Coordinates of C-alpha atoms in Angstrom, one line a residue:
X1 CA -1.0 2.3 16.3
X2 CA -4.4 0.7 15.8
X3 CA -5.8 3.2 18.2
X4 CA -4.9 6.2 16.5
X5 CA -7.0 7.8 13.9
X6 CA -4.9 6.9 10.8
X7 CA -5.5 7.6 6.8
X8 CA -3.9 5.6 4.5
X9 CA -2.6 7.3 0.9
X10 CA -1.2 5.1 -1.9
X11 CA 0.0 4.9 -5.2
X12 CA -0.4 1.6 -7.3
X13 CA -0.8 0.6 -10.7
X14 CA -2.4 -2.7 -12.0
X15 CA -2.1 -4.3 -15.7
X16 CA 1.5 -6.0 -16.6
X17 CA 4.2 -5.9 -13.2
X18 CA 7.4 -7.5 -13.5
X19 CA 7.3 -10.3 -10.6
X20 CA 10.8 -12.0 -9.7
X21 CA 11.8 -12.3 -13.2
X22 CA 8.6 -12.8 -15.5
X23 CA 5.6 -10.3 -16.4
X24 CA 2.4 -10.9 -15.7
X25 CA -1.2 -9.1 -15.2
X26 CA -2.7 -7.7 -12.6
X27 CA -6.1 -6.8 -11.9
X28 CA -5.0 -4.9 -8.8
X29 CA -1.7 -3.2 -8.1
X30 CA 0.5 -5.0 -5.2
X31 CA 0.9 -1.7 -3.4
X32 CA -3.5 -1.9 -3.5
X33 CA -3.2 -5.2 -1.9
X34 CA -0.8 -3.5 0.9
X35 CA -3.4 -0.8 1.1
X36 CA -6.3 -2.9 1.6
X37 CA -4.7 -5.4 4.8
X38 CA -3.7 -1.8 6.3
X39 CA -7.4 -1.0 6.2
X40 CA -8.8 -4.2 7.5
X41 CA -6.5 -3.9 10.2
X42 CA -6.4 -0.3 11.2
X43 CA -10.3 0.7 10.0
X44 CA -7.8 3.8 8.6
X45 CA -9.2 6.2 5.8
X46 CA -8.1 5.2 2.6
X47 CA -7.2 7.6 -0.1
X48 CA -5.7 6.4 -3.8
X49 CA -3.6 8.9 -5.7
X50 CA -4.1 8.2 -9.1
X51 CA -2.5 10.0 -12.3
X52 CA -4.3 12.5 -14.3
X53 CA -2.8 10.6 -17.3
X54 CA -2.3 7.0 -16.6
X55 CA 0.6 5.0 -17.2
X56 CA 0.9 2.6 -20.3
X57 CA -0.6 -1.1 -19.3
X58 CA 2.8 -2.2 -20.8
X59 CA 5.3 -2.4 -18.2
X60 CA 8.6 -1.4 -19.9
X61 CA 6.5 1.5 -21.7
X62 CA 4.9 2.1 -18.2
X63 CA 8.9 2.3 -16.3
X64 CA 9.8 4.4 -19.3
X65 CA 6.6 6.8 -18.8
X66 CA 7.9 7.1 -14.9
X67 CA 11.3 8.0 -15.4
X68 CA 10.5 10.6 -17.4
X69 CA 8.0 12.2 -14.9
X70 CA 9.9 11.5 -12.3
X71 CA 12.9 13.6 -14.5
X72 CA 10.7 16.6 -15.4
X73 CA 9.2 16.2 -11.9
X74 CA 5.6 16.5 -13.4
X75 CA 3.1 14.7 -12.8
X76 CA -0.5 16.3 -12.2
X77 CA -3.3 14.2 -10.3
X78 CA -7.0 13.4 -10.8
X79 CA -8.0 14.4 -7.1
X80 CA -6.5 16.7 -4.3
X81 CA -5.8 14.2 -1.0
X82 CA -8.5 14.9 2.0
X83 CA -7.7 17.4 4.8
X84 CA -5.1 15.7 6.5
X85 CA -5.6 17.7 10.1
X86 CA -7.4 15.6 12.0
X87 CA -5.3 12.4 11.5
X88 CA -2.2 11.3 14.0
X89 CA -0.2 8.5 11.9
X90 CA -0.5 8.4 8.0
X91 CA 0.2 5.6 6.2
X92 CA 2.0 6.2 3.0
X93 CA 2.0 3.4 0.3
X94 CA 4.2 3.2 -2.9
X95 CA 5.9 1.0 -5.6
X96 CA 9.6 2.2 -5.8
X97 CA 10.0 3.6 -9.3
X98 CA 13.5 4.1 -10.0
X99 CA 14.8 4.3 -6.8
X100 CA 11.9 6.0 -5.1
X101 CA 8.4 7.3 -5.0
X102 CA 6.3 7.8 -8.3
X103 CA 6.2 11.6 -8.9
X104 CA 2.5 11.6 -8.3
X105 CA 3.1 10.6 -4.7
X106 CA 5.3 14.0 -4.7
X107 CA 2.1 15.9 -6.3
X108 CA -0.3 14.7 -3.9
X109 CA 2.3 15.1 -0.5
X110 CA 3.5 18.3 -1.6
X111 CA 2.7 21.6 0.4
X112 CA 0.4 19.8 3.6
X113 CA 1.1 20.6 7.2
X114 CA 2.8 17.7 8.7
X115 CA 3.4 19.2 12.0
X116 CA 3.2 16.1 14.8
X117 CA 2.1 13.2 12.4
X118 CA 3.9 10.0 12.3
X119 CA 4.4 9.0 8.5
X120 CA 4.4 5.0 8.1
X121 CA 6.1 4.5 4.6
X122 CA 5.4 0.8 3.2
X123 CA 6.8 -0.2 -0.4
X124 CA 6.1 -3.2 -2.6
X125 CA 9.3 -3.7 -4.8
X126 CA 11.1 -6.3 -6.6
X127 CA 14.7 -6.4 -5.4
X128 CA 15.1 -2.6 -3.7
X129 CA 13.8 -2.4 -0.5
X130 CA 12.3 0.6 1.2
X131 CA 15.1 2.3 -1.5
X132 CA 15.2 6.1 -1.0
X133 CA 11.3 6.4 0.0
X134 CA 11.8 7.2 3.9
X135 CA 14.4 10.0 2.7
X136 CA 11.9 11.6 0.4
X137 CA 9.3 11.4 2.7
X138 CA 11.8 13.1 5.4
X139 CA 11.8 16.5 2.4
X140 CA 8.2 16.5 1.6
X141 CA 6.4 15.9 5.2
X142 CA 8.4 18.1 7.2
X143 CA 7.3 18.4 10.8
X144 CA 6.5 14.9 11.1
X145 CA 8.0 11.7 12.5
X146 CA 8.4 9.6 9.2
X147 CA 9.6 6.1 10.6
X148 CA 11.6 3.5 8.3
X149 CA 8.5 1.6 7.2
X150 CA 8.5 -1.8 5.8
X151 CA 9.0 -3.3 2.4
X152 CA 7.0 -5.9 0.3
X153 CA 8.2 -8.1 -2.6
X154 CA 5.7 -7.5 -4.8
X155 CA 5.8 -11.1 -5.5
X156 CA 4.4 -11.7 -2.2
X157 CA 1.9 -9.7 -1.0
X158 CA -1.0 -12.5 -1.7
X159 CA 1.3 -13.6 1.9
X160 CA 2.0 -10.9 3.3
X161 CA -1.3 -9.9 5.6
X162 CA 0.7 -11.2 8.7
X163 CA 3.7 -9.5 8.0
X164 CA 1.7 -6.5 7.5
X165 CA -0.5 -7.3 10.9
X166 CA 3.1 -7.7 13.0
X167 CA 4.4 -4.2 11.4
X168 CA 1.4 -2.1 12.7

């Protein structure tokens, strides 16, 4: 995969995260971290979906704030993702929020032409897995071939660089 021209497009959020049973703060989101060791090993594009109205920095305010979105299935964005045309595997990055992919994700995804892409989903998560983010990224990026991915403890992804390395 390394010798394909790849983009990378992630969600993460920073400030309090919930890390095998305690809170603390973070200056960058785990799913970031992900992000970053996919660059340094692919030389992808990198693109950061971020929310038009940010999350609380409080993390049960912050899960509360995503459910709801994720409910109404709103959930504008501050910028369009780049032209996707010219790119033959897209990496697809995301905390699992309640089972899945924030709603931004969903915003930013939504309406692109997929057609003969490969779609490399990779989570960071607590306790769930890859959860139901391959599925959804089956709906949304229809034409392409959206493999299973990998999934992160969020906990972990100060370790995980060669994990990520033996993945791609």
């Amino acid at each position: 995969m390394k010798d394909k021209k790849s983009l990378i497009i992630y969600f993460s959020r920073a400030d309090e995260n919930y890390f095998g049973g305690e809170m603390r703060v973070v200056e960058k989101g785990n799913t970031e971290v992900i992000a970053e060791y996919i660059k340094e090993i692919t030389n992808a594009d990198i693109f950061k979906v971020e929310p038009l109205n940010p999350y609380s920095k409080n993390y049960m305010e912050c899960i509360e704030e995503a459910k709801v979105r994720t409910k109404e299935h709103h959930a504008p964005i501050k910028k369009e993702i780049p032209d996707i045309s010219s790119y033959e595997v897209i990496y697809i990055g995301s905390p699992v929020y309640w089972g899945g992919m924030p709603e931004e994700l969903f915003t930013a995804l939504k309406g692109k032409d997929y057609s003969g892409k490969i779609i490399r989903p990779f989570v960071t998560h607590e306790g769930s897995g890859l959860s139901g983010v391959p599925r959804q990224l089956k709906e949304i990026c229809q034409g392409a071939e959206v493999e299973n991915g990998i999934a992160i403890v969020g906990s972990t992804v100060a370790n995980a660089k060669s994990k990520i390395e033996e993945w791609i």
